[in-house]
Amino acid sequence: MKKLLLLITIMISTLPQFCLAQDCSVSIDGPSTIFCPDESITLTAQTQGFDDANTTFLWFANDYPGNQIADTGTDTTLNVQPPYTQTTTTFWVSASGTCQGSSYTTTDSLTVTVFSNFQLTGVAPAQAAICAGETISITATAIPNTNLTYTWAGPNGFALTNQTNATLTRNNATPNMSGTYTVTVTGQGGCFQTASTTITVYPQPAVNATAADNTVCPTQQNLQLQATGSGGTEPYIFEWSGPNGFNNNTQNPAINNMPANAAGNYTVTLTDDNDCTATGSFLVTANSLPTANITVTETSGIANNDGTVCAGASAALTATGAGTGGAYSWSNGLATAAITVNPTANTTYTVTV
């Protein structure tokens, strides 16, 4: 009988990844979702079935095994710092160690999604410098700007929390509101971003406006306007306006022989070195000019009271028109309403009321 000899060759692989070690595995423990793009995360490799604590770990991102990002040795944790280059990143871990007495390597992956739910692009005031009494207005700009809350902090302990309006408004500003304002914008999942800006509130100047005499006899007196500035920041600029288109940019202008139609309201605007302004005004009144009248009483001459007398005879001259408290001034130096004269030649008598 013939015998058939059958030879079979069994190949033993030395590559650890071909060993059958179904009880040895690695998994990644970590968040699958990140709401804040500037949030760091920690990934932890959890092993099962490996024989000892000498298992080592290699970490990869998106491309395994091409893009190795870390070799943590026997440390099972990987700290991943922002920024993230993609909205979705797949992290891989390769665990190599002894499994059932043989070298063994296994892998696991975890996909992490980054929700950049908003981006705070800036915070800016409507005006970086304002005057006291004006309004502070600061707006935070975020894209997109839905489902966000705004918390503000400012000088001298100012705080305004959990606002839905992106604009901060502070009316009737005072200099102690000057300083740095910081906004914290909070979005989905508690993700927040901050930004700051600076506001300056200048002190408000003041002006006192008047005239040397607010009641003037038209065409006979000068109107002297006067302005005095205080507060704010010098130097000051003065600008006057008044009746009949009156304008002047000197501090204390004058209107010589003020006409009657120059009576009315005068306003001065003071502007300080920070462009803060103050105004003052007052009323100028023009007195009515009196109407002078002279009555002659005499009995000599051609007819009584006709202003013709005999030389040396007396005549009574009575002036009216000054009213209560008024005064009279005669050309012969007398200062009463009624005078008696004895002219010896033709004489003209003048009274100023």
Coordinates of C-alpha atoms in Angstrom, one line a residue:
M1 CA 0.0 0.0 0.0
K2 CA 1.2 3.4 -0.9
K3 CA 1.2 6.2 1.7
L4 CA 0.6 9.9 1.0
L5 CA 2.5 12.4 3.1
L6 CA 0.8 15.8 3.5
L7 CA 2.8 18.7 4.8
I8 CA 1.2 21.8 6.2
T9 CA 3.2 24.9 7.1
I10 CA 1.7 27.2 9.8
M11 CA 3.0 30.8 9.8
I12 CA 3.3 32.6 13.2
S13 CA 2.8 36.3 12.8
T14 CA 5.0 38.6 15.0
L15 CA 2.8 41.6 14.3
P16 CA 0.8 42.5 17.5
Q17 CA -2.2 43.8 15.6
F18 CA -2.9 40.3 14.2
C19 CA -3.0 38.6 17.7
L20 CA -6.5 37.6 18.7
A21 CA -7.2 39.3 22.0
Q22 CA -10.8 40.0 22.0
D23 CA -10.8 40.8 25.7
C24 CA -8.4 43.7 25.4
S25 CA -9.8 47.1 24.3
V26 CA -9.5 50.8 24.6
S27 CA -12.1 53.5 24.6
I28 CA -12.0 57.3 24.7
D29 CA -14.0 59.1 27.5
G30 CA -14.7 62.7 26.7
P31 CA -17.3 65.2 25.5
S32 CA -18.8 64.8 22.1
T33 CA -20.0 68.4 22.0
I34 CA -18.3 71.7 22.9
F35 CA -20.4 74.8 23.0
C36 CA -17.5 77.2 23.5
P37 CA -14.8 77.4 20.8
D38 CA -12.3 78.6 23.4
E39 CA -13.0 75.7 25.8
S40 CA -10.3 73.2 26.5
I41 CA -11.2 69.5 26.8
T42 CA -9.7 66.4 28.4
L43 CA -9.8 63.0 26.7
T44 CA -9.2 59.9 28.8
A45 CA -8.2 56.5 27.4
Q46 CA -9.9 53.7 29.3
T47 CA -8.4 50.2 28.8
Q48 CA -9.8 46.8 29.5
G49 CA -7.9 43.4 29.6
F50 CA -4.4 44.6 29.3
D51 CA -2.0 42.7 31.5
D52 CA -0.1 45.5 33.2
A53 CA 0.1 49.3 33.7
N54 CA 2.8 49.7 31.1
T55 CA 0.3 50.3 28.3
T56 CA 1.3 53.4 26.2
F57 CA -0.9 55.7 24.2
L58 CA -0.5 57.6 21.0
W59 CA -3.1 60.3 20.0
F60 CA -4.2 61.3 16.5
A61 CA -6.6 63.9 15.1
N62 CA -8.8 63.3 12.0
D63 CA -6.2 61.2 10.1
Y64 CA -5.2 57.9 11.7
P65 CA -2.4 56.9 11.7
G66 CA -1.1 59.9 9.7
N67 CA -1.7 62.9 12.0
Q68 CA -0.2 62.1 15.4
I69 CA -0.7 65.0 17.8
A70 CA 0.6 63.5 21.1
D71 CA 2.5 60.7 22.7
T72 CA 1.4 60.6 26.3
G73 CA 3.4 57.5 27.2
T74 CA 1.6 55.7 30.0
D75 CA -0.5 58.7 30.9
T76 CA -4.1 58.0 29.9
T77 CA -5.2 61.6 29.5
L78 CA -4.9 64.1 26.7
N79 CA -5.6 67.8 27.2
V80 CA -6.8 69.5 24.0
Q81 CA -6.4 73.3 23.8
P82 CA -8.3 75.6 21.5
P83 CA -8.5 76.9 18.9
Y84 CA -10.1 74.1 17.0
T85 CA -9.4 74.1 13.3
Q86 CA -12.6 72.4 12.3
T87 CA -16.1 72.4 13.7
T88 CA -15.9 68.5 13.8
T89 CA -12.7 66.8 14.9
T90 CA -12.2 63.0 15.3
F91 CA -9.7 62.0 17.9
W92 CA -8.0 58.6 17.8
V93 CA -6.1 56.8 20.5
S94 CA -3.8 53.9 20.0
A95 CA -3.1 51.7 23.0
S96 CA -0.1 49.4 22.9
G97 CA 0.6 46.9 25.7
T98 CA 0.6 43.2 26.8
C99 CA -2.6 41.4 26.3
Q100 CA -2.9 37.7 27.4
G101 CA 0.9 37.5 27.4
S102 CA 1.4 39.0 23.9
S103 CA 2.1 42.4 22.5
Y104 CA -1.1 44.0 21.4
T105 CA -2.3 47.3 19.9
T106 CA -5.8 48.5 19.6
T107 CA -7.5 51.8 18.7
D108 CA -10.7 53.8 19.4
S109 CA -12.0 57.1 18.2
L110 CA -14.3 59.9 19.4
T111 CA -15.8 62.7 17.2
V112 CA -16.1 66.0 19.0
T113 CA -18.4 68.7 17.5
V114 CA -17.6 72.4 18.3
F115 CA -20.6 74.7 18.3
S116 CA -19.4 78.2 17.8
N117 CA -22.8 79.6 18.6
F118 CA -21.7 83.2 18.4
Q119 CA -18.7 85.4 17.9
L120 CA -18.3 88.7 19.9
T121 CA -16.8 91.0 17.2
G122 CA -16.4 94.0 19.4
V123 CA -17.9 96.6 21.8
A124 CA -17.9 100.3 20.9
P125 CA -19.5 103.5 22.3
A126 CA -21.6 105.9 20.2
Q127 CA -19.1 108.5 21.4
A128 CA -15.9 107.8 23.3
A129 CA -15.9 111.2 24.9
I130 CA -19.0 113.1 26.0
C131 CA -20.0 116.0 28.2
A132 CA -21.6 115.7 31.6
G133 CA -25.4 115.5 31.2
E134 CA -25.2 113.6 27.9
T135 CA -25.9 109.9 27.4
I136 CA -23.4 107.1 27.5
S137 CA -24.3 104.5 24.8
I138 CA -22.2 101.4 24.3
T139 CA -23.2 98.6 21.9
A140 CA -21.8 95.0 21.9
T141 CA -21.8 93.4 18.5
A142 CA -22.1 89.6 18.2
I143 CA -22.7 87.3 15.2
P144 CA -25.3 85.8 15.3
N145 CA -27.0 88.0 18.0
T146 CA -29.9 85.8 19.0
N147 CA -30.4 84.1 22.4
L148 CA -27.6 86.0 24.1
T149 CA -27.5 87.8 27.4
Y150 CA -25.3 90.8 28.3
T151 CA -23.7 91.6 31.6
W152 CA -22.0 94.9 32.0
A153 CA -19.4 96.1 34.5
G154 CA -18.1 99.7 34.8
P155 CA -16.5 102.3 37.0
N156 CA -17.2 102.7 40.7
G157 CA -18.9 99.4 41.0
F158 CA -21.4 99.8 38.2
A159 CA -23.0 96.5 37.2
L160 CA -26.0 95.5 35.0
T161 CA -26.6 91.8 34.7
N162 CA -28.5 89.4 32.3
Q163 CA -29.7 92.0 29.8
T164 CA -31.2 91.0 26.5
N165 CA -30.4 94.4 24.9
A166 CA -27.0 94.6 23.3
T167 CA -26.8 98.4 24.0
L168 CA -25.9 99.9 27.4
T169 CA -27.5 103.3 28.1
R170 CA -26.7 105.6 31.0
N171 CA -28.5 108.9 30.9
N172 CA -27.3 112.2 32.5
A173 CA -23.7 111.1 32.6
T174 CA -21.4 112.5 35.2
P175 CA -17.5 112.6 35.2
N176 CA -17.4 109.8 37.8
M177 CA -18.9 107.5 35.1
S178 CA -15.7 107.8 33.1
G179 CA -13.6 104.6 32.8
T180 CA -13.5 101.1 31.4
Y181 CA -16.8 99.3 30.6
T182 CA -16.6 95.5 30.1
V183 CA -19.4 93.4 28.6
T184 CA -19.7 89.6 29.1
V185 CA -21.8 88.0 26.4
T186 CA -23.2 84.6 27.3
G187 CA -24.7 82.2 24.7
Q188 CA -25.8 78.6 24.4
G189 CA -24.4 76.2 26.9
G190 CA -23.0 79.0 29.1
C191 CA -20.3 79.9 26.5
F192 CA -19.2 83.5 27.1
Q193 CA -16.9 86.1 25.6
T194 CA -15.8 89.5 26.9
A195 CA -14.8 92.8 25.5
S196 CA -14.0 96.2 26.9
T197 CA -14.1 99.9 25.9
T198 CA -13.3 103.2 27.6
I199 CA -15.6 106.2 28.0
T200 CA -14.6 109.7 29.1
V201 CA -17.2 112.1 30.6
Y202 CA -15.9 115.7 30.7
P203 CA -17.2 118.1 33.3
Q204 CA -19.8 120.6 32.2
P205 CA -18.9 124.3 32.1
A206 CA -21.2 127.1 33.2
V207 CA -21.7 130.6 32.0
N208 CA -23.3 133.7 33.7
A209 CA -24.7 136.2 31.2
T210 CA -25.9 139.7 32.0
A211 CA -25.6 143.4 31.0
A212 CA -24.0 146.3 32.8
D213 CA -27.6 147.8 32.7
N214 CA -30.5 145.7 31.4
T215 CA -32.6 148.7 30.9
V216 CA -31.3 151.2 28.4
C217 CA -32.5 154.5 27.0
P218 CA -32.3 153.9 23.2
T219 CA -29.9 156.0 21.2
Q220 CA -28.6 157.6 24.4
Q221 CA -26.9 154.8 26.2
N222 CA -24.5 152.0 25.3
L223 CA -25.6 148.3 25.9
Q224 CA -22.6 146.5 27.5
L225 CA -23.0 142.7 27.4
Q226 CA -21.0 140.6 29.9
A227 CA -20.3 136.9 30.2
T228 CA -18.4 135.0 32.8
G229 CA -17.4 131.3 32.4
S230 CA -16.6 128.7 35.0
G231 CA -16.0 124.9 35.3
G232 CA -15.2 122.7 32.3
T233 CA -11.8 123.1 30.7
E234 CA -10.4 126.5 29.6
P235 CA -9.9 128.3 27.2
Y236 CA -13.5 129.3 26.5
I237 CA -15.1 130.5 23.3
F238 CA -18.1 132.9 23.6
E239 CA -20.7 133.4 20.9
W240 CA -23.5 135.9 21.3
S241 CA -26.8 136.2 19.5
G242 CA -29.6 138.7 19.9
P243 CA -32.4 140.8 18.2
N244 CA -32.1 141.9 14.6
G245 CA -29.5 139.3 13.7
F246 CA -27.0 140.4 16.3
N247 CA -24.0 138.1 16.5
N248 CA -20.6 138.5 18.2
N249 CA -17.8 136.2 19.3
T250 CA -16.1 138.3 21.9
Q251 CA -16.7 137.8 25.6
N252 CA -18.0 141.2 26.5
P253 CA -19.3 143.0 23.4
A254 CA -21.0 146.5 23.4
I255 CA -23.6 148.1 21.3
N256 CA -23.0 151.8 21.2
N257 CA -26.0 154.1 21.3
M258 CA -28.3 151.2 21.4
P259 CA -31.2 151.6 19.0
A260 CA -34.7 150.9 20.3
N261 CA -35.1 147.8 18.1
A262 CA -32.0 146.2 19.8
A263 CA -34.1 145.5 22.9
G264 CA -35.0 141.8 23.5
N265 CA -33.4 138.5 24.5
Y266 CA -29.6 138.1 24.3
T267 CA -28.1 134.6 24.5
V268 CA -24.4 133.6 24.9
T269 CA -23.1 130.1 24.3
L270 CA -19.8 129.2 26.0
T271 CA -17.8 126.3 24.5
D272 CA -14.9 124.9 26.4
D273 CA -11.7 123.2 25.2
N274 CA -13.5 119.8 25.2
D275 CA -16.4 121.1 23.1
C276 CA -18.8 121.1 26.0
T277 CA -21.2 124.0 26.0
A278 CA -23.3 126.1 28.4
T279 CA -25.8 128.9 27.6
G280 CA -27.1 131.9 29.4
S281 CA -29.6 134.5 28.4
F282 CA -31.3 137.7 29.7
L283 CA -33.8 140.3 28.6
V284 CA -32.8 143.9 27.7
T285 CA -35.5 146.5 27.9
A286 CA -35.5 149.8 26.1
N287 CA -37.0 152.7 28.1
S288 CA -39.5 154.9 26.4
L289 CA -38.0 158.3 25.7
P290 CA -39.9 161.1 27.6
T291 CA -41.6 163.9 25.7
A292 CA -40.6 167.2 27.0
N293 CA -43.0 170.2 27.1
I294 CA -42.6 173.8 28.4
T295 CA -45.5 176.0 29.4
V296 CA -44.9 179.8 29.6
T297 CA -46.8 181.9 32.1
E298 CA -46.4 185.7 31.8
T299 CA -48.6 188.8 31.7
S300 CA -46.4 191.4 30.0
G301 CA -45.8 192.0 26.4
I302 CA -48.3 191.8 23.6
A303 CA -50.5 189.0 25.0
N304 CA -50.4 186.9 28.1
N305 CA -48.5 183.6 28.0
D306 CA -47.3 184.1 24.4
G307 CA -43.6 183.9 25.3
T308 CA -43.0 187.6 24.6
V309 CA -42.3 189.7 27.6
C310 CA -41.0 193.2 28.3
A311 CA -37.3 193.5 29.0
G312 CA -36.7 192.6 32.6
A313 CA -40.2 191.3 33.2
S314 CA -40.6 187.9 34.7
A315 CA -41.9 184.7 33.1
A316 CA -42.7 181.4 34.7
L317 CA -41.5 178.4 32.7
T318 CA -42.9 175.0 33.7
A319 CA -41.5 171.7 32.2
T320 CA -43.4 168.4 32.1
G321 CA -42.6 164.9 30.8
A322 CA -40.2 163.5 33.3
G323 CA -42.9 161.6 35.2
T324 CA -42.5 160.3 38.7
G325 CA -38.9 160.2 39.8
G326 CA -37.8 162.1 36.7
A327 CA -35.4 165.0 36.5
Y328 CA -35.1 168.3 34.7
S329 CA -32.1 170.2 33.6
W330 CA -32.4 173.7 32.3
S331 CA -30.0 175.5 30.0
N332 CA -29.5 178.2 32.7
G333 CA -28.4 175.6 35.2
L334 CA -31.6 175.2 37.2
A335 CA -32.9 171.7 37.9
T336 CA -36.5 172.0 38.9
A337 CA -39.6 171.5 36.9
A338 CA -40.7 175.2 37.2
I339 CA -38.4 178.2 37.0
T340 CA -38.8 181.9 36.8
V341 CA -36.7 184.0 34.4
N342 CA -36.3 187.7 33.8
P343 CA -34.7 188.1 30.4
T344 CA -33.4 191.5 29.3
A345 CA -32.9 190.3 25.7
N346 CA -34.2 187.6 23.5
T347 CA -33.2 184.3 25.2
T348 CA -33.8 180.7 24.4
Y349 CA -34.4 178.4 27.3
T350 CA -33.9 174.6 26.8
V351 CA -34.9 171.9 29.2
T352 CA -33.6 168.3 29.2
V353 CA -36.1 165.8 30.7

